[in-house]
């Protein structure tokens, strides 16, 4: 399923070039032997070789070399762009540093636009979450709209917590064409809710639309009205009323069927929205609604529904309001026994995105219920079969989601637990005023949380699940990766099924990695009794984490390059500090020196040191893997980066010439700058001429050099221009080099 925001926004834009992209997101570089990354490394090395040849070849060879390089640069851009989409961490470590990019852009100006750029981008967020109806495959697509440009953003780590549509987002990373691989991101300002909040009556307008040549489905608008607003049986309104304990519901109307003005594809959902509003404008005052749902027929869509994460805008002839939009396929609203409740399931899911929720996932740690802190486990995006934000079902949104919606509160229906205690938890489906969830700190001093609920088959929605969750505690996990998702844990990992994940009555769970223990001491249909105990903190040694920064600096053969090496001690808090021995084995022929080679690091703490790698004279240009390892008492961690050895850049020279020393007034003075890098013409160099008149007044002109390395300024002397001596200088910039030519003079008589 998908989530989307409005296309047109007010944007502020700032860009800051940086070489040091956070290396915590750079993958294990020695393992990059898949075809894409291997091919990218090969192309990087080919391009560096061509660059080196260009610097040392005669001028007559430049055209052929630039033509060959254009093919390589085009192929690099395609692979980088694809990697940004599929694995954004990899291109962050394989992209060239800014100084190398500047030199390559100067050497190959015709292909400069296809090279990646490093920087910071800031704009208003659009967000699409896409999945197939099988609830297995999905896709996140986020965009930053900057002026008239739109950039796709792919996060190497989790998106910022709480991120939603219309937030102003700043991302840092690399960009290829319109795709950005973000090493990190921050929300600069949060979108105002306006009339779009999660409490109260959600005024919702539902539009039934079809396309020219496509007959309207045989779906009665009255039946759709019941799916959204009905009070008898199951509906979106009654789901929200029950799940929110009466604080949220929905009301509104269903309009249509309307035939739109054109046939739109499934990817043109923004255009469908505009056309649907236009078609319904004579009948509907859209300023009276904060939720818009569009239902239309399609046999070719790869998704079942679309929805904004949070609220965008709804613009109509009556005005513009802050409001959310969801798009859904009509075949899920067909009244039949086989599709019973499908419309409610789909709508509560998509409108859950509108409320600001992401998916309810499962998080699997194999033979354990929960792995060590910081361990990712295996995520199944729609794996929570007890929440309508997960697999197809009518289950309540989990407690962490209800807290996001302000349907449950800490200190009220949620108890925050950080010390030993006994608790009586009432069924999750009961009304407000009872203790319905525990938010339990994972280990003394820990930063992660274990959420405990007691689910019962009551009401019109959880009673439909028909699964084995009603005899014990249902537990979700929250750490730095969770964001606006929820992560269901399996407290019965000995079975392969996710239909029985609860911690049953009289059962205990002991966290293998902290001092947390949870005992379910008894259960009745109305109460679950739970003991939470924090015992002695165990010592569990773990491999350290090692990262290097920057990910891919440039260096000349015969010189050295520095990395910041950060070592994190991942031992549990019950362990003592220990000494780590730092070493570097790659490249094997490059001498290594650490500013601190034996740091002492406490558990859950980090220390940074400087690694200096000396590059031997005569090493060929190319990209090389650099590693650093930390070892202590049998525990070892290794981090990786790259180093790009670049060919030495010949000096840049610039000279000025003019045809004659004297000119009359009302004449044209051709002034030519010749820019060379070594003996080769510098094509595309920027030359800024500065002319000083006899009275000391100045004028400037900027011209780019041609393939011969020359730029000419035809200066026109005014008929009444000053007579006397004129002086001309020129500053030339090519790649990362800048040089000023010696001044020449001429006289106007």
CSV table of N, CA, C and O in Angstrom, one decimal, residues 243-340:
chain,number,residue,atom,x,y,z
A,243,UNK,N,-11.6,1.3,18.9
A,243,UNK,CA,-10.1,1.2,19.2
A,243,UNK,C,-9.7,2.4,19.9
A,243,UNK,O,-8.7,2.4,20.7
A,244,UNK,N,-10.4,3.6,19.8
A,244,UNK,CA,-9.9,4.8,20.5
A,244,UNK,C,-10.7,5.0,21.8
A,244,UNK,O,-10.5,6.0,22.5
A,245,UNK,N,-11.5,4.0,22.2
A,245,UNK,CA,-12.3,4.1,23.4
A,245,UNK,C,-13.2,5.3,23.4
A,245,UNK,O,-13.5,6.0,24.4
A,246,UNK,N,-13.7,5.6,22.2
A,246,UNK,CA,-14.8,6.6,22.0
A,246,UNK,C,-14.4,8.0,21.7
A,246,UNK,O,-15.2,8.8,21.5
A,247,UNK,N,-13.0,8.2,21.6
A,247,UNK,CA,-12.6,9.6,21.4
A,247,UNK,C,-12.5,10.0,19.9
A,247,UNK,O,-12.4,11.2,19.5
A,248,UNK,N,-12.5,9.0,19.0
A,248,UNK,CA,-12.4,9.3,17.6
A,248,UNK,C,-13.5,8.4,16.8
A,248,UNK,O,-13.7,7.3,17.1
A,249,UNK,N,-14.1,9.1,15.8
A,249,UNK,CA,-15.0,8.4,14.9
A,249,UNK,C,-15.0,9.1,13.6
A,249,UNK,O,-14.1,10.0,13.4
A,250,UNK,N,-15.8,8.7,12.7
A,250,UNK,CA,-15.9,9.3,11.3
A,250,UNK,C,-17.3,9.6,10.9
A,250,UNK,O,-18.2,8.8,11.2
A,251,UNK,N,-17.5,10.7,10.2
A,251,UNK,CA,-18.8,11.0,9.6
A,251,UNK,C,-18.6,11.7,8.3
A,251,UNK,O,-17.5,12.2,8.1
A,252,UNK,N,-19.5,11.6,7.4
A,252,UNK,CA,-19.4,12.3,6.1
A,252,UNK,C,-20.3,11.8,5.1
A,252,UNK,O,-21.5,11.3,5.5
A,253,UNK,N,-19.9,11.8,3.8
A,253,UNK,CA,-20.8,11.4,2.8
A,253,UNK,C,-20.1,10.7,1.7
A,253,UNK,O,-18.8,10.9,1.5
A,254,UNK,N,-20.8,10.0,0.8
A,254,UNK,CA,-20.3,9.3,-0.3
A,254,UNK,C,-20.9,9.9,-1.6
A,254,UNK,O,-22.2,10.1,-1.6
A,255,UNK,N,-20.1,10.3,-2.5
A,255,UNK,CA,-20.6,11.0,-3.7
A,255,UNK,C,-20.1,10.3,-5.0
A,255,UNK,O,-18.9,9.8,-5.0
A,256,UNK,N,-20.9,10.2,-6.0
A,256,UNK,CA,-20.5,9.6,-7.3
A,256,UNK,C,-21.5,8.5,-7.6
A,256,UNK,O,-22.5,8.3,-6.9
A,257,UNK,N,-21.3,7.9,-8.7
A,257,UNK,CA,-20.1,7.7,-9.5
A,257,UNK,C,-19.9,8.9,-10.4
A,257,UNK,O,-20.8,9.4,-11.0
A,258,UNK,N,-18.6,9.4,-10.5
A,258,UNK,CA,-18.3,10.4,-11.5
A,258,UNK,C,-17.3,9.8,-12.5
A,258,UNK,O,-16.5,9.0,-12.2
A,259,UNK,N,-17.5,10.3,-13.8
A,259,UNK,CA,-16.6,9.9,-14.9
A,259,UNK,C,-15.6,11.0,-15.0
A,259,UNK,O,-16.0,12.2,-15.3
A,260,UNK,N,-14.3,10.7,-14.8
A,260,UNK,CA,-13.3,11.8,-14.9
A,260,UNK,C,-13.1,12.2,-16.3
A,260,UNK,O,-13.6,11.6,-17.3
A,261,UNK,N,-12.2,13.3,-16.5
A,261,UNK,CA,-12.0,13.9,-17.8
A,261,UNK,C,-11.0,13.2,-18.7
A,261,UNK,O,-10.8,13.5,-19.8
A,262,UNK,N,-10.4,12.1,-18.1
A,262,UNK,CA,-9.4,11.4,-18.9
A,262,UNK,C,-9.1,10.0,-18.3
A,262,UNK,O,-9.6,9.8,-17.1
A,263,UNK,N,-8.5,9.2,-19.0
A,263,UNK,CA,-8.0,7.9,-18.5
A,263,UNK,C,-6.7,8.1,-17.8
A,263,UNK,O,-5.7,8.5,-18.5
A,264,UNK,N,-6.6,7.8,-16.5
A,264,UNK,CA,-5.3,8.0,-15.8
A,264,UNK,C,-4.8,6.6,-15.4
A,264,UNK,O,-5.5,5.7,-15.1
A,265,UNK,N,-3.4,6.5,-15.4
A,265,UNK,CA,-2.8,5.3,-14.9
A,265,UNK,C,-2.8,5.3,-13.4
A,265,UNK,O,-3.0,6.3,-12.7
A,266,UNK,N,-2.4,4.1,-12.8
A,266,UNK,CA,-2.4,4.0,-11.4
A,266,UNK,C,-1.3,4.9,-10.8
A,266,UNK,O,-1.4,5.3,-9.6
A,267,UNK,N,-0.2,5.2,-11.5
A,267,UNK,CA,0.8,6.1,-11.0
A,267,UNK,C,0.4,7.5,-11.1
A,267,UNK,O,1.2,8.4,-10.5
A,268,UNK,N,-0.7,7.9,-11.7
A,268,UNK,CA,-1.1,9.3,-11.8
A,268,UNK,C,-2.2,9.6,-10.7
A,268,UNK,O,-3.1,10.3,-11.0
A,269,UNK,N,-1.9,9.1,-9.5
A,269,UNK,CA,-2.9,9.3,-8.5
A,269,UNK,C,-3.1,10.7,-8.1
A,269,UNK,O,-4.2,11.1,-7.7
A,270,UNK,N,-2.1,11.5,-8.2
A,270,UNK,CA,-2.2,12.9,-7.9
A,270,UNK,C,-3.2,13.6,-8.9
A,270,UNK,O,-4.0,14.4,-8.6
A,271,UNK,N,-3.0,13.2,-10.2
A,271,UNK,CA,-3.9,13.7,-11.2
A,271,UNK,C,-5.3,13.2,-11.0
A,271,UNK,O,-6.3,13.9,-11.3
A,272,UNK,N,-5.5,12.0,-10.6
A,272,UNK,CA,-6.8,11.4,-10.3
A,272,UNK,C,-7.5,12.2,-9.2
A,272,UNK,O,-8.6,12.6,-9.2
A,273,UNK,N,-6.7,12.6,-8.2
A,273,UNK,CA,-7.2,13.4,-7.1
A,273,UNK,C,-7.7,14.8,-7.6
A,273,UNK,O,-8.8,15.2,-7.3
A,274,UNK,N,-6.9,15.4,-8.4
A,274,UNK,CA,-7.3,16.7,-8.9
A,274,UNK,C,-8.6,16.6,-9.8
A,274,UNK,O,-9.5,17.4,-9.7
A,275,UNK,N,-8.6,15.6,-10.6
A,275,UNK,CA,-9.8,15.4,-11.5
A,275,UNK,C,-11.0,15.0,-10.7
A,275,UNK,O,-12.1,15.5,-11.0
A,276,UNK,N,-10.9,14.2,-9.7
A,276,UNK,CA,-12.0,13.8,-8.9
A,276,UNK,C,-12.6,15.0,-8.1
A,276,UNK,O,-13.8,15.1,-8.0
A,277,UNK,N,-11.7,15.8,-7.5
A,277,UNK,CA,-12.2,17.0,-6.8
A,277,UNK,C,-13.0,17.9,-7.8
A,277,UNK,O,-14.0,18.5,-7.5
A,278,UNK,N,-12.4,18.1,-9.0
A,278,UNK,CA,-13.0,19.0,-10.0
A,278,UNK,C,-14.4,18.4,-10.4
A,278,UNK,O,-15.4,19.2,-10.5
A,279,UNK,N,-14.5,17.1,-10.5
A,279,UNK,CA,-15.8,16.5,-10.9
A,279,UNK,C,-16.8,16.7,-9.8
A,279,UNK,O,-18.0,16.8,-10.1
A,280,UNK,N,-16.4,16.6,-8.6
A,280,UNK,CA,-17.4,16.6,-7.5
A,280,UNK,C,-17.6,18.0,-6.9
A,280,UNK,O,-18.5,18.2,-6.1
A,281,UNK,N,-16.8,19.0,-7.4
A,281,UNK,CA,-16.9,20.4,-6.8
A,281,UNK,C,-18.3,20.9,-6.9
A,281,UNK,O,-18.7,21.6,-5.9
A,282,UNK,N,-19.1,20.7,-7.9
A,282,UNK,CA,-20.5,21.3,-7.9
A,282,UNK,C,-21.4,20.8,-6.8
A,282,UNK,O,-22.3,21.5,-6.3
A,283,UNK,N,-21.1,19.6,-6.3
A,283,UNK,CA,-21.9,19.0,-5.2
A,283,UNK,C,-21.3,19.0,-3.8
A,283,UNK,O,-22.0,18.9,-2.8
A,284,UNK,N,-20.0,19.1,-3.7
A,284,UNK,CA,-19.3,19.0,-2.5
A,284,UNK,C,-18.5,20.2,-2.1
A,284,UNK,O,-17.8,20.8,-2.9
A,285,UNK,N,-18.7,20.7,-0.9
A,285,UNK,CA,-17.9,21.8,-0.3
A,285,UNK,C,-16.7,21.1,0.5
A,285,UNK,O,-16.9,20.7,1.6
A,286,UNK,N,-15.6,21.0,-0.2
A,286,UNK,CA,-14.5,20.3,0.4
A,286,UNK,C,-13.9,20.9,1.6
A,286,UNK,O,-13.1,20.3,2.3
A,287,UNK,N,-14.1,22.2,1.8
A,287,UNK,CA,-13.6,22.9,3.0
A,287,UNK,C,-14.2,22.3,4.3
A,287,UNK,O,-13.8,22.7,5.4
A,288,UNK,N,-15.3,21.5,4.2
A,288,UNK,CA,-16.0,21.0,5.3
A,288,UNK,C,-15.4,19.7,5.8
A,288,UNK,O,-15.9,19.1,6.7
A,289,UNK,N,-14.3,19.2,5.1
A,289,UNK,CA,-13.8,17.9,5.3
A,289,UNK,C,-12.3,18.0,5.6
A,289,UNK,O,-11.6,18.8,5.1
A,290,UNK,N,-11.8,17.0,6.4
A,290,UNK,CA,-10.3,16.9,6.7
A,290,UNK,C,-9.8,15.6,6.2
A,290,UNK,O,-8.6,15.3,6.2
A,291,UNK,N,-10.7,14.7,5.7
A,291,UNK,CA,-10.3,13.4,5.1
A,291,UNK,C,-11.0,13.2,3.8
A,291,UNK,O,-12.2,13.4,3.6
A,292,UNK,N,-10.2,12.8,2.8
A,292,UNK,CA,-10.7,12.5,1.4
A,292,UNK,C,-10.3,11.1,1.0
A,292,UNK,O,-9.1,10.7,1.1
A,293,UNK,N,-11.3,10.3,0.6
A,293,UNK,CA,-11.1,8.9,0.1
A,293,UNK,C,-11.6,8.8,-1.3
A,293,UNK,O,-12.7,9.3,-1.6
A,294,UNK,N,-10.7,8.3,-2.2
A,294,UNK,CA,-11.1,8.2,-3.6
A,294,UNK,C,-11.1,6.7,-4.0
A,294,UNK,O,-10.1,6.0,-3.8
A,295,UNK,N,-12.2,6.2,-4.5
A,295,UNK,CA,-12.4,4.8,-4.8
A,295,UNK,C,-12.6,4.7,-6.3
A,295,UNK,O,-13.5,5.4,-6.9
A,296,UNK,N,-11.8,3.9,-7.0
A,296,UNK,CA,-11.9,3.8,-8.5
A,296,UNK,C,-11.6,2.4,-9.0
A,296,UNK,O,-10.9,1.7,-8.3
A,297,UNK,N,-12.0,2.0,-10.2
A,297,UNK,CA,-11.8,0.7,-10.7
A,297,UNK,C,-10.4,0.6,-11.4
A,297,UNK,O,-10.0,1.6,-12.1
A,298,UNK,N,-9.7,-0.5,-11.3
A,298,UNK,CA,-8.5,-0.7,-12.1
A,298,UNK,C,-8.2,-2.2,-12.1
A,298,UNK,O,-8.3,-2.8,-11.0
A,299,UNK,N,-7.7,-2.7,-13.2
A,299,UNK,CA,-7.3,-4.1,-13.3
A,299,UNK,C,-5.8,-4.2,-13.4
A,299,UNK,O,-5.3,-5.3,-13.5
A,300,UNK,N,-5.1,-3.1,-13.4
A,300,UNK,CA,-3.7,-3.1,-13.7
A,300,UNK,C,-2.8,-2.5,-12.5
A,300,UNK,O,-1.6,-2.5,-12.6
A,301,UNK,N,-3.4,-2.0,-11.5
A,301,UNK,CA,-2.7,-1.4,-10.4
A,301,UNK,C,-1.9,-2.5,-9.7
A,301,UNK,O,-2.3,-3.6,-9.4
A,302,UNK,N,-0.6,-2.1,-9.3
A,302,UNK,CA,0.2,-3.0,-8.5
A,302,UNK,C,0.0,-2.8,-7.0
A,302,UNK,O,0.6,-3.4,-6.2
A,303,UNK,N,-1.0,-2.0,-6.6
A,303,UNK,CA,-1.2,-1.7,-5.2
A,303,UNK,C,-2.7,-1.8,-5.0
A,303,UNK,O,-3.6,-1.7,-5.9
A,304,UNK,N,-3.1,-2.0,-3.7
A,304,UNK,CA,-4.5,-2.0,-3.3
A,304,UNK,C,-5.0,-0.7,-2.9
A,304,UNK,O,-6.2,-0.4,-3.0
A,305,UNK,N,-4.1,0.1,-2.3
A,305,UNK,CA,-4.5,1.4,-1.8
A,305,UNK,C,-3.3,2.4,-1.7
A,305,UNK,O,-2.2,1.9,-1.6
A,306,UNK,N,-3.6,3.6,-1.6
A,306,UNK,CA,-2.6,4.7,-1.4
A,306,UNK,C,-3.1,5.6,-0.3
A,306,UNK,O,-4.3,5.8,-0.1
A,307,UNK,N,-2.1,6.1,0.5
A,307,UNK,CA,-2.6,7.1,1.6
A,307,UNK,C,-1.4,7.9,2.0
A,307,UNK,O,-0.3,7.5,2.1
A,308,UNK,N,-1.7,9.2,2.2
A,308,UNK,CA,-0.7,10.1,2.8
A,308,UNK,C,-0.4,9.6,4.2
A,308,UNK,O,-1.3,9.3,5.0
A,309,UNK,N,0.9,9.7,4.6
A,309,UNK,CA,1.3,9.5,6.0
A,309,UNK,C,1.2,10.9,6.6
A,309,UNK,O,2.1,11.7,6.5
A,310,UNK,N,0.1,11.1,7.4
A,310,UNK,CA,-0.2,12.4,7.8
A,310,UNK,C,-1.1,13.1,6.8
A,310,UNK,O,-1.7,12.5,6.0
A,311,UNK,N,-1.0,14.4,6.8
A,311,UNK,CA,-1.9,15.2,6.0
A,311,UNK,C,-1.2,16.1,5.0
A,311,UNK,O,-0.2,16.7,5.4
A,312,UNK,N,-1.7,16.1,3.8
A,312,UNK,CA,-1.3,17.1,2.8
A,312,UNK,C,-2.3,18.2,2.7
A,312,UNK,O,-2.7,18.8,3.8
A,313,UNK,N,-2.7,18.5,1.5
A,313,UNK,CA,-3.7,19.6,1.4
A,313,UNK,C,-4.8,19.1,0.4
A,313,UNK,O,-4.6,18.2,-0.4
A,314,UNK,N,-6.0,19.6,0.6
A,314,UNK,CA,-7.1,19.4,-0.3
A,314,UNK,C,-7.5,20.7,-0.9
A,314,UNK,O,-8.0,21.6,-0.1
A,315,UNK,N,-7.4,20.9,-2.2
A,315,UNK,CA,-7.6,22.1,-2.9
A,315,UNK,C,-8.8,22.0,-3.8
A,315,UNK,O,-8.9,21.0,-4.6
A,316,UNK,N,-9.8,22.9,-3.7
A,316,UNK,CA,-11.0,22.8,-4.5
A,316,UNK,C,-11.4,24.2,-4.8
A,316,UNK,O,-10.8,25.2,-4.4
A,317,UNK,N,-12.5,24.3,-5.6
A,317,UNK,CA,-13.0,25.6,-5.9
A,317,UNK,C,-13.5,26.4,-4.7
A,317,UNK,O,-13.6,27.7,-4.7
A,318,UNK,N,-13.8,25.7,-3.6
A,318,UNK,CA,-14.2,26.3,-2.4
A,318,UNK,C,-13.1,26.9,-1.5
A,318,UNK,O,-13.3,27.6,-0.6
A,319,UNK,N,-11.9,26.4,-1.8
A,319,UNK,CA,-10.7,26.8,-1.0
A,319,UNK,C,-9.8,25.6,-0.8
A,319,UNK,O,-10.0,24.5,-1.2
A,320,UNK,N,-8.8,25.9,0.0
A,320,UNK,CA,-7.8,24.9,0.3
A,320,UNK,C,-7.7,24.6,1.8
A,320,UNK,O,-7.8,25.6,2.6
A,321,UNK,N,-7.7,23.3,2.2
A,321,UNK,CA,-7.7,23.0,3.7
A,321,UNK,C,-6.6,22.0,3.9
A,321,UNK,O,-6.1,21.3,2.9
A,322,UNK,N,-6.1,21.9,5.1
A,322,UNK,CA,-5.2,20.8,5.5
A,322,UNK,C,-6.0,19.5,5.6
A,322,UNK,O,-6.9,19.5,6.4
A,323,UNK,N,-5.6,18.5,4.9
A,323,UNK,CA,-6.4,17.3,5.0
A,323,UNK,C,-5.7,16.1,4.3
A,323,UNK,O,-4.8,16.3,3.5
A,324,UNK,N,-6.0,14.9,4.6
A,324,UNK,CA,-5.4,13.7,4.1
A,324,UNK,C,-6.2,13.2,2.9
A,324,UNK,O,-7.4,13.4,2.8
A,325,UNK,N,-5.5,12.4,2.1
A,325,UNK,CA,-6.1,11.7,1.0
A,325,UNK,C,-5.7,10.3,1.0
A,325,UNK,O,-4.5,9.9,1.2
A,326,UNK,N,-6.7,9.4,0.6
A,326,UNK,CA,-6.4,8.0,0.4
A,326,UNK,C,-7.0,7.6,-0.9
A,326,UNK,O,-8.1,8.1,-1.2
A,327,UNK,N,-6.4,6.7,-1.6
A,327,UNK,CA,-6.9,6.1,-2.9
A,327,UNK,C,-7.0,4.7,-2.7
A,327,UNK,O,-6.1,4.0,-2.2
A,328,UNK,N,-8.2,4.1,-3.1
A,328,UNK,CA,-8.4,2.7,-2.9
A,328,UNK,C,-9.1,2.1,-4.2
A,328,UNK,O,-9.9,2.8,-4.8
A,329,UNK,N,-8.8,0.8,-4.5
A,329,UNK,CA,-9.4,0.2,-5.6
A,329,UNK,C,-10.8,-0.3,-5.3
A,329,UNK,O,-11.0,-0.9,-4.2
A,330,UNK,N,-11.7,-0.2,-6.2
A,330,UNK,CA,-13.1,-0.5,-6.0
A,330,UNK,C,-13.4,-2.0,-5.8
A,330,UNK,O,-14.4,-2.3,-5.1
A,331,UNK,N,-12.5,-2.9,-6.3
A,331,UNK,CA,-12.9,-4.3,-6.1
A,331,UNK,C,-12.8,-4.8,-4.7
A,331,UNK,O,-13.4,-5.8,-4.4
A,332,UNK,N,-12.2,-4.0,-3.8
A,332,UNK,CA,-12.2,-4.3,-2.4
A,332,UNK,C,-13.5,-3.9,-1.7
A,332,UNK,O,-13.7,-4.2,-0.5
A,333,UNK,N,-14.4,-3.2,-2.4
A,333,UNK,CA,-15.6,-2.8,-1.8
A,333,UNK,C,-16.8,-3.5,-2.4
A,333,UNK,O,-18.0,-3.1,-2.2
A,334,UNK,N,-16.6,-4.6,-3.2
A,334,UNK,CA,-17.7,-5.3,-3.8
A,334,UNK,C,-18.4,-6.1,-2.7
A,334,UNK,O,-17.8,-6.9,-2.0
A,335,UNK,N,-19.7,-5.9,-2.6
A,335,UNK,CA,-20.4,-6.7,-1.5
A,335,UNK,C,-20.6,-8.1,-1.9
A,335,UNK,O,-21.3,-8.5,-2.8
A,336,UNK,N,-19.8,-9.0,-1.3
A,336,UNK,CA,-19.9,-10.4,-1.5
A,336,UNK,C,-19.4,-11.1,-0.2
A,336,UNK,O,-18.6,-10.6,0.5
A,337,UNK,N,-19.7,-12.4,-0.1
A,337,UNK,CA,-19.3,-13.1,1.1
A,337,UNK,C,-17.8,-13.3,1.1
A,337,UNK,O,-17.2,-13.3,2.2
A,338,UNK,N,-17.2,-13.5,0.0
A,338,UNK,CA,-15.7,-13.7,-0.1
A,338,UNK,C,-15.0,-12.5,0.2
A,338,UNK,O,-13.8,-12.5,0.7
A,339,UNK,N,-15.6,-11.3,0.0
A,339,UNK,CA,-14.9,-10.1,0.3
A,339,UNK,C,-15.4,-9.4,1.5
A,339,UNK,O,-15.3,-8.2,1.7
A,340,UNK,N,-16.1,-10.1,2.4
A,340,UNK,CA,-16.8,-9.5,3.5
A,340,UNK,C,-15.7,-8.8,4.4
A,340,UNK,O,-14.7,-9.4,4.7
